[in-house]
Coordinates of C-alpha atoms in Angstrom, one line a residue:
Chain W
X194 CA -21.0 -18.6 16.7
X195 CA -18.4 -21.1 15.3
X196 CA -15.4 -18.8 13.4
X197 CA -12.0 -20.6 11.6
X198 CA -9.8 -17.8 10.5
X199 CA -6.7 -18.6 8.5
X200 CA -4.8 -15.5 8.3
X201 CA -2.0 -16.3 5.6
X202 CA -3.8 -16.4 2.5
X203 CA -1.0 -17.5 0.3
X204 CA 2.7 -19.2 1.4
X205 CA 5.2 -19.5 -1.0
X206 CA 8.4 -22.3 -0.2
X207 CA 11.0 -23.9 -1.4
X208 CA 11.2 -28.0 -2.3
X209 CA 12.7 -29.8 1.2
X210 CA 11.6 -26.9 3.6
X211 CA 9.5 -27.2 6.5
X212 CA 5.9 -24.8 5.8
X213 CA 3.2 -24.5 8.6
X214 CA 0.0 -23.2 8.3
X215 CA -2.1 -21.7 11.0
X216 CA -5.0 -21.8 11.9
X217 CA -7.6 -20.1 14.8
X218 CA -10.6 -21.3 15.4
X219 CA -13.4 -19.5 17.8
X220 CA -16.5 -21.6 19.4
X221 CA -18.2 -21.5 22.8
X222 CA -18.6 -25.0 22.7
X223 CA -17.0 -27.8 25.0
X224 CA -17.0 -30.4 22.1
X225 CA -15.5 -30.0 18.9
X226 CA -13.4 -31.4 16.2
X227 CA -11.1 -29.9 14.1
X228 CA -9.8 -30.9 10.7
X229 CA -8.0 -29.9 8.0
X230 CA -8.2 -30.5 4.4
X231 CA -6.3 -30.2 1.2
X232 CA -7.9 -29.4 -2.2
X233 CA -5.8 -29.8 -5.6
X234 CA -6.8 -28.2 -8.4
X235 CA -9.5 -31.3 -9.6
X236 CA -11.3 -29.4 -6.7
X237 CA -12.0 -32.3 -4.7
X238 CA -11.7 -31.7 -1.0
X239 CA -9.0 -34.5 0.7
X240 CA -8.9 -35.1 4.5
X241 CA -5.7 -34.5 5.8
X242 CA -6.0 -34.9 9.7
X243 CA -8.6 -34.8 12.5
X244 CA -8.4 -33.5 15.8
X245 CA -10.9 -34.1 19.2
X246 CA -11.1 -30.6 21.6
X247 CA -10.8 -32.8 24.7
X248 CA -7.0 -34.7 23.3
X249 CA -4.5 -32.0 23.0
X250 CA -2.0 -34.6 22.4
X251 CA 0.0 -33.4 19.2
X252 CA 1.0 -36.1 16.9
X253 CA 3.1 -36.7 13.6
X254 CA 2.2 -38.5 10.9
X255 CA 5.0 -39.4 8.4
X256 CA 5.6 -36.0 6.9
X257 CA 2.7 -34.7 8.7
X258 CA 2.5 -33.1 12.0
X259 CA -0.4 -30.8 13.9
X260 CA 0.1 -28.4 17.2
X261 CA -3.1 -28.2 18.6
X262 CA -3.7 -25.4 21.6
X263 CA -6.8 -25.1 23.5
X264 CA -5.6 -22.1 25.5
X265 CA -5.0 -20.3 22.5
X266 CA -7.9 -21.8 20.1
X267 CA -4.9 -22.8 17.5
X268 CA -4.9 -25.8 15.5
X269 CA -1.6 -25.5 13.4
X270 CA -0.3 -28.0 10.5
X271 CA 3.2 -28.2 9.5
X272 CA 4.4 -30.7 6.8
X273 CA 8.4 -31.5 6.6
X274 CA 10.4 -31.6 3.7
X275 CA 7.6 -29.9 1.7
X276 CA 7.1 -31.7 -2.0
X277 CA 5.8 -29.7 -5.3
X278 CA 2.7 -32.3 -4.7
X279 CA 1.9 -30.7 -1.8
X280 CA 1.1 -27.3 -3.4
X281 CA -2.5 -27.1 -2.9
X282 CA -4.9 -24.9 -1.1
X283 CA -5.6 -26.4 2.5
X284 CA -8.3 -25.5 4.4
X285 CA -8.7 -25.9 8.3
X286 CA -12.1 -26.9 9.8
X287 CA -14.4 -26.4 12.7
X288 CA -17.1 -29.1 13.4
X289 CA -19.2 -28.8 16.6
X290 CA -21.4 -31.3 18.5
X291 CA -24.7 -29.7 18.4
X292 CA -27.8 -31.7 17.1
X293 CA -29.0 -28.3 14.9
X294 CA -25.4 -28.5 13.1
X295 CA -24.7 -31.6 12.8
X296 CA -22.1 -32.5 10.5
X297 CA -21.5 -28.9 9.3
X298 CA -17.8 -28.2 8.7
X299 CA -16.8 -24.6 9.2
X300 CA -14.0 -23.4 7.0
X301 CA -11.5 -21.1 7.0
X302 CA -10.5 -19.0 3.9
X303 CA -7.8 -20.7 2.8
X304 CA -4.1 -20.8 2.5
X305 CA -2.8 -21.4 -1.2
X306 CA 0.5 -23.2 -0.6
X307 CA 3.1 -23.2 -3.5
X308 CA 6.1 -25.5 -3.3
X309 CA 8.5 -24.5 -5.7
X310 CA 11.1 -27.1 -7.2
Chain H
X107 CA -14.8 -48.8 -3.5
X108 CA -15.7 -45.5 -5.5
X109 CA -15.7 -41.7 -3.4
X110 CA -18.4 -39.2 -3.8
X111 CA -19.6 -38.8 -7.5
X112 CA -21.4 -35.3 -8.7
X113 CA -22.5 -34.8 -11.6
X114 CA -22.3 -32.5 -14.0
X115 CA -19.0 -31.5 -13.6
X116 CA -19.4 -28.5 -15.3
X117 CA -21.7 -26.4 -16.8
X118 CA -22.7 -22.7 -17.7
X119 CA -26.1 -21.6 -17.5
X120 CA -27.8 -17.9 -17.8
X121 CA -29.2 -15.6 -14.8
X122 CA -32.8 -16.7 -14.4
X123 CA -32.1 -20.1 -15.3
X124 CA -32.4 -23.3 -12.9
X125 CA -30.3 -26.2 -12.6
X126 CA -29.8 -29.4 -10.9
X127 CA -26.7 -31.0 -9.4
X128 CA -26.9 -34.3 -8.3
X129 CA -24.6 -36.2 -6.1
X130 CA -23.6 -40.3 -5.1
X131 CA -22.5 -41.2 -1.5
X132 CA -20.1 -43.5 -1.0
X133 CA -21.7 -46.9 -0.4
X134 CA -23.0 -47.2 3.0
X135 CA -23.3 -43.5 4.0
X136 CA -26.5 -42.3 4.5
X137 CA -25.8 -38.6 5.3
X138 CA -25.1 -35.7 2.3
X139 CA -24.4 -32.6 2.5
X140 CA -23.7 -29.7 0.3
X141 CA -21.5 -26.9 0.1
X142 CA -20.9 -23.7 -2.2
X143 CA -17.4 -22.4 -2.5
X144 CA -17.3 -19.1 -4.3
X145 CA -13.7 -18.3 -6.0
X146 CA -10.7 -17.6 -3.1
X147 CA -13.1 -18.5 -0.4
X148 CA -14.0 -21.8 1.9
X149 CA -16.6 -23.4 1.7
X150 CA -20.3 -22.3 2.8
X151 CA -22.5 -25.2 4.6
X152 CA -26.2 -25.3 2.2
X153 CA -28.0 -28.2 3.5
X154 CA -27.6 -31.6 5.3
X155 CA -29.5 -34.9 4.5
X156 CA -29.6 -38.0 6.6
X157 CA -32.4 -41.0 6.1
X158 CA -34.3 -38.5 3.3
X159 CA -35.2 -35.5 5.6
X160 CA -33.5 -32.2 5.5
X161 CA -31.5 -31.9 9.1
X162 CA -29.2 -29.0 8.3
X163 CA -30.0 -25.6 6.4
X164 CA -27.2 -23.1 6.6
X165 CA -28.0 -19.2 5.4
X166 CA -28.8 -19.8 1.7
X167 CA -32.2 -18.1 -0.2
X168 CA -35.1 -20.6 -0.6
X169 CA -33.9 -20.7 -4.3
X170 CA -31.8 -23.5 -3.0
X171 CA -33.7 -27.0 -2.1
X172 CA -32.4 -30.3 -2.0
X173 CA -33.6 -33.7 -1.8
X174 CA -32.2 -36.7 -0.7
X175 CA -33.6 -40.2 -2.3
X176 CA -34.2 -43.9 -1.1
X177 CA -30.6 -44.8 -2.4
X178 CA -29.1 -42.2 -0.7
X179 CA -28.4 -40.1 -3.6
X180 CA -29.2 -36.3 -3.8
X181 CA -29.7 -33.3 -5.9
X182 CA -29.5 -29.8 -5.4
X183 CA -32.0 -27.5 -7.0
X184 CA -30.8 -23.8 -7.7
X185 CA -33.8 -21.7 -9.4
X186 CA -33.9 -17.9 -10.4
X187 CA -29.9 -18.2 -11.0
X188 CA -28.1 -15.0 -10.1
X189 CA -24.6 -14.2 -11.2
X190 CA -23.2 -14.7 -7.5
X191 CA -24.3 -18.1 -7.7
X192 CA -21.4 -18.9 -9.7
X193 CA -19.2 -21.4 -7.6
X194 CA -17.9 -24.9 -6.8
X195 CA -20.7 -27.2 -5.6
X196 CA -19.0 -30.2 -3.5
X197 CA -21.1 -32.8 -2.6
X198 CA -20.0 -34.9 0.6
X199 CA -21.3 -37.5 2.5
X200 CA -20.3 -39.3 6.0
X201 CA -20.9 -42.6 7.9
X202 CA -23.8 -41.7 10.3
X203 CA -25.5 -44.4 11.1
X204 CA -27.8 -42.3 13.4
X205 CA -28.4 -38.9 14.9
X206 CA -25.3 -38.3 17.3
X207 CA -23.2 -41.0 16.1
X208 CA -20.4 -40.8 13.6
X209 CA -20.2 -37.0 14.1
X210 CA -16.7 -37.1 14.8
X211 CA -16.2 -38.7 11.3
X212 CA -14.5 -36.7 8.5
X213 CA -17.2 -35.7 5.8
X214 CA -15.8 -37.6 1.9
X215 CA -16.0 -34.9 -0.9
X216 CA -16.6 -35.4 -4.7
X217 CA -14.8 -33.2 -7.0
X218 CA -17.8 -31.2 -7.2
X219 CA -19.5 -29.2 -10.1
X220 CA -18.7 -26.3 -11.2
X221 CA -21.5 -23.5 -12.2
X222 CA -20.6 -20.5 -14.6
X223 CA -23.9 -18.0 -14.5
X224 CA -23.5 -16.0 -17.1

């Protein structure tokens, strides 16, 4: 069974300060992808980052970065100098690669993320 | 180039009731899927459509069907409406061009519609 749990359900920071948010992901499954997404208040669900199990590389991108760890199912997401536009609630994401599931996303529960000026 | 579109955005029906959500890919993706998200949680994979035929069905009652028409477009079909059925309905499609490929492609979302069962 695929599982994401997000265990902070709410993070509260100030304007400028570094925030991650974690993620843990279970699957018995050699090939997956993991993503995460961010979802403003319109509701609309934006893609943030996507990561292939078999590239552990960890990459930044602009304020963006993402710690991913096979050995400890983790896909972590921390963005830098957090902005008041980047209070949202931001999901991580658990695809697989089986033909039955195709395309189905797995979600976590969420992690409300309030930057305060 | 214009994202997913769903439509209504919102709308408030009574238990019993049925309703119909319909949803626009982006141009040139032929796969849509549909999710629920119920208040505070993710959300909940309903159904998958690629090429007209269903292809995904996650653990939803058979009060939820879907279609998926030559254009591409879909709808979603709730019947018998039951408070819990109150939720965010995101539409979102991705580029598959066949069965296998493009499944390491992010899925687009629309703003999705929001249904108040009352």
């Amino acid at each position: 069974a695929q599982k994401v749990t997000q265990a902070q359900t709410e993070i509260s920071v100030v304007e400028k300060e570094d925030v991650t948010l974690d993620c843990v992901y279970e699957t018995r499954d050699t090939t997956y992808y993991l993503f995460w997404y961010k979802q403003p208040p319109s509701g609309e669900l934006v893609f943030l980052i996507r990561r292939n199990s078999f590239d552990e590389q960890n990459e930044i991108s602009g304020r963006y970065s993402w710690n991913f760890q096979k050995s400890t199912s983790s896909f972590n997401f921390t963005i830098t100098a957090s902005q008041v536009v980047d209070s949202a609630v931001y999901f991580c994401a658990l695809k697989t690669d089986r033909g039955s599931t195709l395309g189905r996303l797995y979600f976590g529960r969420g992690t409300q993320l309030t930057v305060w000026p | 180039d214009a994202g997913v579109t769903q439509s209504p955005t919102h709308l408030i029906k009574t238990r019993g009731q049925q309703v119909t959500l319909r949803c626009s890919p982006i141009s040139g993706h032929k796969s849509v899927s549909w999710y629920q998200q119920v208040l505070g949680q993710g959300p909940q994979f309903i159904f998958q459509y690629y090429e007209k035929e269903e292809r995904g069905r996650g653990n939803f009652p058979d009060r939820f069907s879907a279609r998926q028409f030559p254009n591409y477009s879909s709808e979603l079909n709730v019947n018998a409406l039951l408070l819990g059925d109150s939720a965010l309905y995101l539409c979102a499609s991705s580029r598959l061009t066949q069965l296998g490929e493009g499944r390491t492609g992010e899925l687009f979302f629309g703003e999705g519609s929001r249904l108040t069962v009352l």
